JSON list of C-alpha atoms in Angstrom, two decimals:
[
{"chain": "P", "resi": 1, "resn": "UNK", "atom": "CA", "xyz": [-42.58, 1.25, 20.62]},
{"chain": "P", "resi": 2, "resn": "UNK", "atom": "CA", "xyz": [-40.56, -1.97, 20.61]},
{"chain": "P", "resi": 3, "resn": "UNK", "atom": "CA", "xyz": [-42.41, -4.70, 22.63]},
{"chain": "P", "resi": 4, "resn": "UNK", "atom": "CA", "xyz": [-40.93, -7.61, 24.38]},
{"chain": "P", "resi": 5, "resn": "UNK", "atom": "CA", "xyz": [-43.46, -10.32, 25.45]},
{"chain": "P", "resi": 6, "resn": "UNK", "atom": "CA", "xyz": [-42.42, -13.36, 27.90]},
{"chain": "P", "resi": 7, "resn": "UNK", "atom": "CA", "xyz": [-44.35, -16.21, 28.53]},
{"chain": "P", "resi": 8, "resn": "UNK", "atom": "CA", "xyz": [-45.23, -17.68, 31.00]},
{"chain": "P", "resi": 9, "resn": "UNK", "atom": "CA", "xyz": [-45.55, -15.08, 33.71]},
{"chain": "P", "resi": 10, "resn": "UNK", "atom": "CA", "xyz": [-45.93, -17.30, 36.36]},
{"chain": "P", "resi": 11, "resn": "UNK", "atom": "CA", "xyz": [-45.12, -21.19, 36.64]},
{"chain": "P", "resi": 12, "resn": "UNK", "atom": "CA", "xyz": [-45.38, -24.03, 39.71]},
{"chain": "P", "resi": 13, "resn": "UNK", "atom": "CA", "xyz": [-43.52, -26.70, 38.64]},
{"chain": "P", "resi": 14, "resn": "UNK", "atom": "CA", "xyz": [-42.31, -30.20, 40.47]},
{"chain": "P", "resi": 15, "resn": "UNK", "atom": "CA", "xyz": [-38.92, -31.15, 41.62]},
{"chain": "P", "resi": 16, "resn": "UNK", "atom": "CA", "xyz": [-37.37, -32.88, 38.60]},
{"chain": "P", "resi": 17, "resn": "UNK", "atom": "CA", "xyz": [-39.61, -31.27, 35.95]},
{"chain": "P", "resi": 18, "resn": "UNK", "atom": "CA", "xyz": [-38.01, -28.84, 32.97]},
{"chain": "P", "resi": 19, "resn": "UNK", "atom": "CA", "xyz": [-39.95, -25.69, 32.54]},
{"chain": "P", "resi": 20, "resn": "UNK", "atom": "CA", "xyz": [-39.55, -23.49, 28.95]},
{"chain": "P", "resi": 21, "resn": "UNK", "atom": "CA", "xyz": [-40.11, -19.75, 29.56]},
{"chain": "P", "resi": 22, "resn": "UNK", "atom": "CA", "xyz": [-40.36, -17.97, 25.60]},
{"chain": "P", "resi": 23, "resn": "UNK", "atom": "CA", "xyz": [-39.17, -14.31, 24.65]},
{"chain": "P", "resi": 24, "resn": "UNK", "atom": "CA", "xyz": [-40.92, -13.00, 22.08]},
{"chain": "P", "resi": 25, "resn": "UNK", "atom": "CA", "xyz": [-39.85, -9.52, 20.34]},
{"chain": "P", "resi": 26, "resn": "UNK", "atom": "CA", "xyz": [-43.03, -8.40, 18.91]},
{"chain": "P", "resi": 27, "resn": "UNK", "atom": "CA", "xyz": [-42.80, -5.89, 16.06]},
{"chain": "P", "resi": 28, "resn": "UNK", "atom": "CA", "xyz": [-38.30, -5.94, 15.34]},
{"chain": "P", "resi": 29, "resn": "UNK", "atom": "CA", "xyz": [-36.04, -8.78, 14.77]},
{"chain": "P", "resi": 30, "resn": "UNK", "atom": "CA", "xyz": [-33.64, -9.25, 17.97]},
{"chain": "P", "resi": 31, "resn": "UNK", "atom": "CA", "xyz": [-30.14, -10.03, 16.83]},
{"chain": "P", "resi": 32, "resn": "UNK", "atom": "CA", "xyz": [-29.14, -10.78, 20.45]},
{"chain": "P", "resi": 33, "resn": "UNK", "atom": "CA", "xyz": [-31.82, -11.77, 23.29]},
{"chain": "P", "resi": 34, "resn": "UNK", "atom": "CA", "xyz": [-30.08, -11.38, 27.22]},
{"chain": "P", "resi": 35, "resn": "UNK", "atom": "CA", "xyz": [-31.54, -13.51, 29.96]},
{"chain": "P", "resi": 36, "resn": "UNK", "atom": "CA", "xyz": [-31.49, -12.29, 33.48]},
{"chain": "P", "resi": 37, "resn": "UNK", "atom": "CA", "xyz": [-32.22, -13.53, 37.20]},
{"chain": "P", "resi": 38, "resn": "UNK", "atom": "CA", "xyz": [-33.04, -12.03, 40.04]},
{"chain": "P", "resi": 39, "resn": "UNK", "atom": "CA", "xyz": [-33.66, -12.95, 43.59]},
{"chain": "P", "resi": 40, "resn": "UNK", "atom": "CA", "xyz": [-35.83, -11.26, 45.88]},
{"chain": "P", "resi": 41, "resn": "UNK", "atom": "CA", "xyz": [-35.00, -7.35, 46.50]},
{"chain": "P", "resi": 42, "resn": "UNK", "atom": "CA", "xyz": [-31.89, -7.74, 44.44]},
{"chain": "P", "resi": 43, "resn": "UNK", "atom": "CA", "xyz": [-30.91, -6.24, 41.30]},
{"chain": "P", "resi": 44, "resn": "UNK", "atom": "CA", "xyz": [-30.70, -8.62, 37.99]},
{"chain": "P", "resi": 45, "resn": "UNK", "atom": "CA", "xyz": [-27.91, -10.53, 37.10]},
{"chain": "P", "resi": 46, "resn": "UNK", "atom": "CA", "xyz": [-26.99, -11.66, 33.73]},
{"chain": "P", "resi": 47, "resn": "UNK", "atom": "CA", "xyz": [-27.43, -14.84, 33.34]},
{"chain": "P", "resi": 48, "resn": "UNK", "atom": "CA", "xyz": [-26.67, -15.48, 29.16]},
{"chain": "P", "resi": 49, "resn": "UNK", "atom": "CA", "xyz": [-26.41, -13.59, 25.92]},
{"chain": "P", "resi": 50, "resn": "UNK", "atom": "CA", "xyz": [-27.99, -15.36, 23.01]},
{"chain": "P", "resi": 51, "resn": "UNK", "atom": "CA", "xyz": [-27.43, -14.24, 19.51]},
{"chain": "P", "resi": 52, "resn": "UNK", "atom": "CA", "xyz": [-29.90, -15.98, 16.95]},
{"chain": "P", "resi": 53, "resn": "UNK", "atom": "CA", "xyz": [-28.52, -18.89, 15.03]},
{"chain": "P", "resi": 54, "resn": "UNK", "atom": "CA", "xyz": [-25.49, -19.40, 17.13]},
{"chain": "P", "resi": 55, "resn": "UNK", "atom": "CA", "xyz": [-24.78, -21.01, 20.74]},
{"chain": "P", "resi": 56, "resn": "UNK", "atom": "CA", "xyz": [-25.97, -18.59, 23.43]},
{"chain": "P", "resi": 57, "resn": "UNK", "atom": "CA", "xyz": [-22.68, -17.29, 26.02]},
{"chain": "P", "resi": 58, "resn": "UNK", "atom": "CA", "xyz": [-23.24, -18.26, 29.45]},
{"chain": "P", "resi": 59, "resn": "UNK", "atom": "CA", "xyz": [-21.99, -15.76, 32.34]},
{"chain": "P", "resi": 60, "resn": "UNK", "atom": "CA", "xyz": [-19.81, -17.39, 34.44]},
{"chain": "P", "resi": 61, "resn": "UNK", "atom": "CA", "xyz": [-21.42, -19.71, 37.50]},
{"chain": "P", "resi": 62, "resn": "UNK", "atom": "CA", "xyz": [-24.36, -19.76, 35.31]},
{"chain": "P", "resi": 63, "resn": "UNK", "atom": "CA", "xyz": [-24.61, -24.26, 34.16]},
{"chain": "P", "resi": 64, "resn": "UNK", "atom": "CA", "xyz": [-25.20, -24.11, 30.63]},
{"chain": "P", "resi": 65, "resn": "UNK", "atom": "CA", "xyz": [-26.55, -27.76, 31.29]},
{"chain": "P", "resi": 66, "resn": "UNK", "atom": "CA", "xyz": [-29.26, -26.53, 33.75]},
{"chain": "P", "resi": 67, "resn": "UNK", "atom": "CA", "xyz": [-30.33, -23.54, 31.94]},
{"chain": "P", "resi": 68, "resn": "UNK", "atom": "CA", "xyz": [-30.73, -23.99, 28.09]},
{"chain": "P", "resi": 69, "resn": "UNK", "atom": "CA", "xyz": [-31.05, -21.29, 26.00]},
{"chain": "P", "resi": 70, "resn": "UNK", "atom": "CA", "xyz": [-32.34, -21.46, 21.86]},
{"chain": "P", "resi": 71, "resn": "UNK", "atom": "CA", "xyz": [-32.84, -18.48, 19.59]},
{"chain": "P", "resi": 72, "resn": "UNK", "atom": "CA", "xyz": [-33.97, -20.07, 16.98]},
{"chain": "P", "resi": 73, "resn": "UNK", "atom": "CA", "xyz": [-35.19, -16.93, 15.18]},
{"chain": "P", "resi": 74, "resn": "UNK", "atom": "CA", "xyz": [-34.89, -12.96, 15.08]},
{"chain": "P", "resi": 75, "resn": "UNK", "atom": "CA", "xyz": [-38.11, -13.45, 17.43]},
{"chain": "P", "resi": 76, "resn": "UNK", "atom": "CA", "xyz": [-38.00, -15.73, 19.83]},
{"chain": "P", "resi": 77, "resn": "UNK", "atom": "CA", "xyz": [-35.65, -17.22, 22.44]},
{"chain": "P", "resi": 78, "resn": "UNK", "atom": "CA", "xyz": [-36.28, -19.66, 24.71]},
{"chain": "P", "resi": 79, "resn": "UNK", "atom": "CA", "xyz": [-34.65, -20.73, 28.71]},
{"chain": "P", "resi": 80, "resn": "UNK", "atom": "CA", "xyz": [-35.60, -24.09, 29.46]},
{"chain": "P", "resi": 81, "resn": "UNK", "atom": "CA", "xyz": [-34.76, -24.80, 33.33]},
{"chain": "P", "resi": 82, "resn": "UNK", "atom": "CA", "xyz": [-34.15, -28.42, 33.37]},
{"chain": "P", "resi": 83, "resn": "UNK", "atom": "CA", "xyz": [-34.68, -31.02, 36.20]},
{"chain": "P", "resi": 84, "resn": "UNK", "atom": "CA", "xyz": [-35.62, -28.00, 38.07]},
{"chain": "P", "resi": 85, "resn": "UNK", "atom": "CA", "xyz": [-34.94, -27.64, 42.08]},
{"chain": "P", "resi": 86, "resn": "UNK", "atom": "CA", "xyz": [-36.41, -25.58, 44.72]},
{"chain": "P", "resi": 87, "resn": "UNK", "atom": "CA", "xyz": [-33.33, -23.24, 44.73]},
{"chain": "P", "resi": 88, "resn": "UNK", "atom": "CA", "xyz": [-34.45, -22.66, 41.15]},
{"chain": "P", "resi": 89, "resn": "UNK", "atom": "CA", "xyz": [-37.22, -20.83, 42.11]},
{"chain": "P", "resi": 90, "resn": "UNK", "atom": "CA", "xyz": [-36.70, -17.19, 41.04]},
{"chain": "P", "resi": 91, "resn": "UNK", "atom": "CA", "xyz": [-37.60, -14.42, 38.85]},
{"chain": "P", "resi": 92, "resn": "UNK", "atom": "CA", "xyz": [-36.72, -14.87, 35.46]},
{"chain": "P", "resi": 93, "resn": "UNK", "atom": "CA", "xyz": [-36.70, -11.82, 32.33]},
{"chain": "P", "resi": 94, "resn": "UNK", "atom": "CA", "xyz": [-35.60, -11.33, 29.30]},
{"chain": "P", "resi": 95, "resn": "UNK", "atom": "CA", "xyz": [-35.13, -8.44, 27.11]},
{"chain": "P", "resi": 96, "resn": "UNK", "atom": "CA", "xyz": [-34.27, -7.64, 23.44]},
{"chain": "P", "resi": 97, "resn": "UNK", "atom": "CA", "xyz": [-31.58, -5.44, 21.45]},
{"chain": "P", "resi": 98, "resn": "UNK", "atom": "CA", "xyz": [-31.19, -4.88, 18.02]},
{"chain": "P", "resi": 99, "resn": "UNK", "atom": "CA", "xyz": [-27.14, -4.89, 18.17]},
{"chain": "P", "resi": 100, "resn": "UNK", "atom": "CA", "xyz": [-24.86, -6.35, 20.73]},
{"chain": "P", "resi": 101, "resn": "UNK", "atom": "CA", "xyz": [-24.60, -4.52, 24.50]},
{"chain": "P", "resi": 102, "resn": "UNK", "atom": "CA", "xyz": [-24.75, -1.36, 22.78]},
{"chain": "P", "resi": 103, "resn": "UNK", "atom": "CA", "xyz": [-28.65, -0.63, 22.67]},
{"chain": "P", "resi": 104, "resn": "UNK", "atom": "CA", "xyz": [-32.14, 0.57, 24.17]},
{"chain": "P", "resi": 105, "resn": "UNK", "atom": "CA", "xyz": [-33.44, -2.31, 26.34]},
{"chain": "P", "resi": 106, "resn": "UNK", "atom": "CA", "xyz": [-36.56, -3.63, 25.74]},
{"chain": "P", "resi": 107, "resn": "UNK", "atom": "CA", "xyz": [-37.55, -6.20, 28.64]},
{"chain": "P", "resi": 108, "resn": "UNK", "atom": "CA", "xyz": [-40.14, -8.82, 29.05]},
{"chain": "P", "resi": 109, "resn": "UNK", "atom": "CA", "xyz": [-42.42, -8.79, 31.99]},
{"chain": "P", "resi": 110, "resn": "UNK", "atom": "CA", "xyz": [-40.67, -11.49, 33.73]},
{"chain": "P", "resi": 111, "resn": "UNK", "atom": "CA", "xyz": [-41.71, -15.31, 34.87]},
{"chain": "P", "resi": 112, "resn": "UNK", "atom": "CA", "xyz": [-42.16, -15.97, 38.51]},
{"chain": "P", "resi": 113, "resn": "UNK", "atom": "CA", "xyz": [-41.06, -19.19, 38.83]},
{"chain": "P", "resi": 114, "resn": "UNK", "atom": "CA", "xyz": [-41.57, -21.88, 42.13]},
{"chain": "P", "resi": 115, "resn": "UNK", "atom": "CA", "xyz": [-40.53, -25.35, 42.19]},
{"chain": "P", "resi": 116, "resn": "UNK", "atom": "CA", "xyz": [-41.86, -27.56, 45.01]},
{"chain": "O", "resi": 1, "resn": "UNK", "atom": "CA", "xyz": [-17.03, -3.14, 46.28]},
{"chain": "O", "resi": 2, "resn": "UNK", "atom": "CA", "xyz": [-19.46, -3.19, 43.61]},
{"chain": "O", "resi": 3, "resn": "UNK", "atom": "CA", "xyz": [-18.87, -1.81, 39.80]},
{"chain": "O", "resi": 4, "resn": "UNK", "atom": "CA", "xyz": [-21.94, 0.00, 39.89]},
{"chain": "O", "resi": 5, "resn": "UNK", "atom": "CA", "xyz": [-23.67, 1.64, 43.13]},
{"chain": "O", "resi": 6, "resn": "UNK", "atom": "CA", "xyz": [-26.92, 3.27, 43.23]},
{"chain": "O", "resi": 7, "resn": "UNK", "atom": "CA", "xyz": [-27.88, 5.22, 46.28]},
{"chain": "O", "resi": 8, "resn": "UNK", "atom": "CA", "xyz": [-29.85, 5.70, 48.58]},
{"chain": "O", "resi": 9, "resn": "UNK", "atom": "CA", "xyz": [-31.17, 2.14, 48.28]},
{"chain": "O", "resi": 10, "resn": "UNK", "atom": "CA", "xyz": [-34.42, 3.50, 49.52]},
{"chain": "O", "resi": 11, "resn": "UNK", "atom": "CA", "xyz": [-36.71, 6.48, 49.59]},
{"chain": "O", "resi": 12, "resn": "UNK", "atom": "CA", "xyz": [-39.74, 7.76, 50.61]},
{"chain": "O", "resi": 13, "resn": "UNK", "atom": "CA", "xyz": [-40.96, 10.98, 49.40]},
{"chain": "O", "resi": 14, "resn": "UNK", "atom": "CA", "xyz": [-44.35, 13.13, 50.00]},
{"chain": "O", "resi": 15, "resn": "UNK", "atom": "CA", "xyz": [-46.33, 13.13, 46.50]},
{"chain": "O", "resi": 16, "resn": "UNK", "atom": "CA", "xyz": [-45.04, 16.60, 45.05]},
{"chain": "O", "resi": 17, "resn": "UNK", "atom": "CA", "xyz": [-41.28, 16.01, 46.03]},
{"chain": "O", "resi": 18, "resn": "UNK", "atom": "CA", "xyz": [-38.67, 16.58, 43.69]},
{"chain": "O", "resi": 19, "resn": "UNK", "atom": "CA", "xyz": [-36.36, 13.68, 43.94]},
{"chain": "O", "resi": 20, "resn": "UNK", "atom": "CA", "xyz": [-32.64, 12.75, 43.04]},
{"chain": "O", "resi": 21, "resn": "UNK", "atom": "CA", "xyz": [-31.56, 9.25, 42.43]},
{"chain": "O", "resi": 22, "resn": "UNK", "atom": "CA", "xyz": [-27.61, 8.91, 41.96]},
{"chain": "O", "resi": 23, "resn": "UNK", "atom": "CA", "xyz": [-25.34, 6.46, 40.17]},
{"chain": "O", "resi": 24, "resn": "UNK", "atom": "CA", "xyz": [-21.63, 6.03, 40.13]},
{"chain": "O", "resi": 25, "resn": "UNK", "atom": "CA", "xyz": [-19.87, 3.52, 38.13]},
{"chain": "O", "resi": 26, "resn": "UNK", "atom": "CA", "xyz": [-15.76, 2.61, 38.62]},
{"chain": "O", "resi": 27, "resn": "UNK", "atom": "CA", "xyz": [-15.79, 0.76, 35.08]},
{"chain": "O", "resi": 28, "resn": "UNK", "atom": "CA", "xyz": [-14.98, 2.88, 31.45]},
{"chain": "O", "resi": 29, "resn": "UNK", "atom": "CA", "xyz": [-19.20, 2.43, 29.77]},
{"chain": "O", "resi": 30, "resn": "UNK", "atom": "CA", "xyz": [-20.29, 3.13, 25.89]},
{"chain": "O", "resi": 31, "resn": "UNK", "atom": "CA", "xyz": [-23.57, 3.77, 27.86]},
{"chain": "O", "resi": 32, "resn": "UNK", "atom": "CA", "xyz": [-25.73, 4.06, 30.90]},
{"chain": "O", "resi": 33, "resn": "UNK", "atom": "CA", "xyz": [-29.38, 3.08, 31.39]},
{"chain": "O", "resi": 34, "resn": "UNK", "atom": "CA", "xyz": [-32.13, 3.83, 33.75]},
{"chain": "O", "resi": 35, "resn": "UNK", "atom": "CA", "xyz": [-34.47, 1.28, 34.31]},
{"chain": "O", "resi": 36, "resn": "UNK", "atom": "CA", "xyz": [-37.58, 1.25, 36.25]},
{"chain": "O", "resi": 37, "resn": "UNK", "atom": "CA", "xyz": [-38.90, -2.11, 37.60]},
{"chain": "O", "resi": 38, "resn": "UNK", "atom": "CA", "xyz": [-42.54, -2.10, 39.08]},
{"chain": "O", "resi": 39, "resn": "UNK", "atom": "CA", "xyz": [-43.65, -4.32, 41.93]},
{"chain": "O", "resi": 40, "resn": "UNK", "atom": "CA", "xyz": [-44.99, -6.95, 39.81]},
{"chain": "O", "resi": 41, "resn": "UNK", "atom": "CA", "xyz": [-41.75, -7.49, 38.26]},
{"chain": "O", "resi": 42, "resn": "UNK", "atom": "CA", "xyz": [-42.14, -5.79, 34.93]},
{"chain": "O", "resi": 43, "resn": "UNK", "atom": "CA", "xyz": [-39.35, -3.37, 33.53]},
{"chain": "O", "resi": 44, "resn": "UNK", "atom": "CA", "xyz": [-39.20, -0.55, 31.48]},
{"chain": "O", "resi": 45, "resn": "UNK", "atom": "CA", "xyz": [-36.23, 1.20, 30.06]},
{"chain": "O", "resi": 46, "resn": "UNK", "atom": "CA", "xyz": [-36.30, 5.17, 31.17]},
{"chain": "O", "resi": 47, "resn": "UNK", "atom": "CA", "xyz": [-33.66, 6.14, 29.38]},
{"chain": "O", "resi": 48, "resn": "UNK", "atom": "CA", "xyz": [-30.46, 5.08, 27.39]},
{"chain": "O", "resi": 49, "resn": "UNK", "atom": "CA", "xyz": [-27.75, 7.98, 27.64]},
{"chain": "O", "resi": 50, "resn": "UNK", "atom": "CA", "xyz": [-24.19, 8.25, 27.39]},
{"chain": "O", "resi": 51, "resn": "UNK", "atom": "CA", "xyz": [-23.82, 12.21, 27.42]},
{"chain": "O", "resi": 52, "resn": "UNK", "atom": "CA", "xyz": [-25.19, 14.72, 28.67]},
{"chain": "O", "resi": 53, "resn": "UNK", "atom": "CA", "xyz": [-28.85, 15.08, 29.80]},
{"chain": "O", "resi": 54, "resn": "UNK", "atom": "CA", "xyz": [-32.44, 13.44, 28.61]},
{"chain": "O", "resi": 55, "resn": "UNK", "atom": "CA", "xyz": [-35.93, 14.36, 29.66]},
{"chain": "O", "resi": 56, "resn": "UNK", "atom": "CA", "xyz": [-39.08, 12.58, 29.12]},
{"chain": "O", "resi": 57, "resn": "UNK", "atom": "CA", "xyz": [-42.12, 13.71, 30.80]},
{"chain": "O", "resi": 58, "resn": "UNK", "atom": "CA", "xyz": [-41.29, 14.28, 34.51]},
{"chain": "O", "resi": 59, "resn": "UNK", "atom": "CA", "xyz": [-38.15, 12.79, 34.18]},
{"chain": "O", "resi": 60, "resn": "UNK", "atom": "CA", "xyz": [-34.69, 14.12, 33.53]},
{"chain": "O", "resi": 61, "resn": "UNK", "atom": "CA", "xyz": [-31.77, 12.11, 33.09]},
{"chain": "O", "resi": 62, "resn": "UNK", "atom": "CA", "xyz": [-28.03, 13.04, 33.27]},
{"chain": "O", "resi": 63, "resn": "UNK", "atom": "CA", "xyz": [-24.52, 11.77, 32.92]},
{"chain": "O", "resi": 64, "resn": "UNK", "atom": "CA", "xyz": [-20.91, 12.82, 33.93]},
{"chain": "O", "resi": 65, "resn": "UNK", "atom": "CA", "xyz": [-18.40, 10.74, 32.02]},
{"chain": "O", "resi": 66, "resn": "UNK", "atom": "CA", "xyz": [-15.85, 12.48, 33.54]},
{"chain": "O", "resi": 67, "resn": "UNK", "atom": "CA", "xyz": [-17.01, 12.27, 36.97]},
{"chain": "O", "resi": 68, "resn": "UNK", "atom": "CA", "xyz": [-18.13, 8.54, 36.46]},
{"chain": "O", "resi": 69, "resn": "UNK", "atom": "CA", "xyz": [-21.79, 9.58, 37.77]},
{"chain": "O", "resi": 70, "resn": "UNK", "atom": "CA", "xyz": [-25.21, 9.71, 36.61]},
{"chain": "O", "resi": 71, "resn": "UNK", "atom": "CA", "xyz": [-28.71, 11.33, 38.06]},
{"chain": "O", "resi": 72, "resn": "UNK", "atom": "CA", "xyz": [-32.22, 10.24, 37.78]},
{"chain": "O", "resi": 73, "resn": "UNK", "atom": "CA", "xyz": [-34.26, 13.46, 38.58]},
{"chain": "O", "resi": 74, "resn": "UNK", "atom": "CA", "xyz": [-38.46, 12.74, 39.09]},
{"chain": "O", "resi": 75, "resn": "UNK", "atom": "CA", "xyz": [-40.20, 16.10, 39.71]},
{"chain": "O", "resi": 76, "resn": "UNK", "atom": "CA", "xyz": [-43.83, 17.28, 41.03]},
{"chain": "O", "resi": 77, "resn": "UNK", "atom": "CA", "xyz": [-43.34, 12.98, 42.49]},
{"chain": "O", "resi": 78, "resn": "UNK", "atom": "CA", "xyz": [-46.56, 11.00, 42.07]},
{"chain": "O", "resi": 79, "resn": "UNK", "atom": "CA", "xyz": [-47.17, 7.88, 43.96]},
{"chain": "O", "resi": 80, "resn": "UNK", "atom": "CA", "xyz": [-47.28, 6.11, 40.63]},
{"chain": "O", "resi": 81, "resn": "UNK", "atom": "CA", "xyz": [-43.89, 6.91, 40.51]},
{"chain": "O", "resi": 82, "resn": "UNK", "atom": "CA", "xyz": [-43.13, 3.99, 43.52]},
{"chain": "O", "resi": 83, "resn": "UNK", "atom": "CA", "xyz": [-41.19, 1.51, 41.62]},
{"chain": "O", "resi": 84, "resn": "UNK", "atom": "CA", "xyz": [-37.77, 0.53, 41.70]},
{"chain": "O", "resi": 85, "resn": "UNK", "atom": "CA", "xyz": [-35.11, 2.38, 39.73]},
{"chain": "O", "resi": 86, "resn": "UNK", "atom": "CA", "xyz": [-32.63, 0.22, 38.19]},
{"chain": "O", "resi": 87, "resn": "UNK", "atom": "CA", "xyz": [-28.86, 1.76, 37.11]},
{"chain": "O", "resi": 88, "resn": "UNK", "atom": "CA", "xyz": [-27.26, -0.46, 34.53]},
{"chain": "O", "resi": 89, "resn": "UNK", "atom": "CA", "xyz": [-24.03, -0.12, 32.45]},
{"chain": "O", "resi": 90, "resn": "UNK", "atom": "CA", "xyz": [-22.70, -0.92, 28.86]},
{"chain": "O", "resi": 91, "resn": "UNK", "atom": "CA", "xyz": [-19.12, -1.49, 29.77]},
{"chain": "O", "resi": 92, "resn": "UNK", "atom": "CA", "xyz": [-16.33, -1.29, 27.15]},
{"chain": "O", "resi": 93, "resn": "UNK", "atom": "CA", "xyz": [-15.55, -4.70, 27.81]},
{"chain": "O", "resi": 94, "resn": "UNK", "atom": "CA", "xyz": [-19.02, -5.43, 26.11]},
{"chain": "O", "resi": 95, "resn": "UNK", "atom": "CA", "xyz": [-20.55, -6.38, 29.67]},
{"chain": "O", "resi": 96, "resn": "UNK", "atom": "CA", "xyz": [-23.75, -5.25, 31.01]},
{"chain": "O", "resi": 97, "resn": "UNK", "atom": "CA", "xyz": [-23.52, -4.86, 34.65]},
{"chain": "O", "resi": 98, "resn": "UNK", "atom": "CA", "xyz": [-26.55, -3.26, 37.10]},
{"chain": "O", "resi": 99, "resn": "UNK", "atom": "CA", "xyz": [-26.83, -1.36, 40.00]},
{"chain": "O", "resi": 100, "resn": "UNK", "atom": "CA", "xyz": [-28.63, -2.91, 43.07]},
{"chain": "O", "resi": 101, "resn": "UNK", "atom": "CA", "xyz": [-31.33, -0.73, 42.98]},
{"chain": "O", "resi": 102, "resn": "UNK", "atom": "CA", "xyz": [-33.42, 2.24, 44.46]},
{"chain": "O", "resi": 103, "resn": "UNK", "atom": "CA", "xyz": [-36.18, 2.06, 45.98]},
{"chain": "O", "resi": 104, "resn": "UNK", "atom": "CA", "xyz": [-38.96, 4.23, 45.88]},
{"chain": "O", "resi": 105, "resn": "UNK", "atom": "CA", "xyz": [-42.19, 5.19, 47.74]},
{"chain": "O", "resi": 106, "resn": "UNK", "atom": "CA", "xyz": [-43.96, 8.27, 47.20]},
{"chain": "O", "resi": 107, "resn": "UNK", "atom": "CA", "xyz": [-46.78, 9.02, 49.62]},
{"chain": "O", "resi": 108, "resn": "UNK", "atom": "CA", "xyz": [-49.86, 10.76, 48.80]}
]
């Protein structure tokens, strides 16, 4: 089946510092990549829609500044979390589709990220 | 009041236990999706339905468009079944919105 690898899982970073977190779809080409958020024993919020070769659409609340977002290919997206903060510190995943909303999910396995 | 509730928010269950997890949804969907998210983080995608009824293994999915309501059924329940079960929705305004989340702990 379709496979959806995110890297890194895990990431300590310092106050200040950007982290990149990659989403790679491993055997299809993802026309649109979705990155998500979730706090501790919540559900996951949406945080941005990226569609390759275009800009990716932020949710609202979500800084398009803080969080940058590139799909650069059919493979791979990236969420860069610049001049990161403590209250950054979350759970991060992505997943894959083939189409727009309309499709199987296909999810990485998620970054834990802290920043100190 | 949220678009998409999930209940209950948490179980326990006796390995063997035939379990029911519900979803109801106030929004018009193109599709429903039952995700299951295990305690290291990871997710998997159960099932992607928007009639009807899917089974997969001990699983069995259904949907009432009508009613607004969908099941996630886990029979002869396993302890490797503890995870939590994620509700999400396609929405016809092309927004994917999720359910907070069940819960689950089955017991040996």
């Amino acid at each position: 089946g379709a496979v959806v690898s995110q890297h890194p899982s895990r990431v300590i970073c310092k106050s200040g510092t950007s982290v990149k977190i990659e989403c790679r779809s491993l055997d299809f080409q993802a026309t649109t990549m979705f990155w998500y958020r979730q706090f501790p024993k919540q559900s996951l919020m949406l945080m941005a829609t990226s569609n390759e070769g275009s800009k990716a659409t932020y949710e609202q609340g979500v800084e398009k500044d803080k969080f940058l977002i590139n799909h650069a290919s059919l493979t791979l997206s990236t969420l860069t979390v610049t001049s990161a903060h403590p209250e950054d510190s979350s759970f991060y995943i992505c997943s894959a589709g083939l189409l727009s909303y309309n499709s199987p999910l296909h999810f990485g396995n998620g970054t834990r990220l802290t920043v100190t | 009041k949220n678009e998409v509730e999930q209940s209950p928010q948490n179980l326990t269950a006796q390995e063997g236990e035939f379990i029911t997890i519900n979803c109801s949804y106030s929004v018009g969907i193109s599709a429903l999706h039952w995700l299951q998210q295990h305690p290291g983080g990871g997710i998997v995608s159960l099932f992607m339905l928007s009639s009807g009824k899917k089974k997969h293994g001990r699983l069995i999915a259904t949907i009432n468009i009508q009613e607004k309501h969908s099941s996630l059924h886990i029979t002869a329940s396993h302890p490797r079944d503890s995870a939590v079960y994620i509700c999400a929705v396609n929405s016809d305004t092309d927004k994917l919105i999720f359910g907070t989340g069940t819960r689950l702990q089955v017991f040996p």
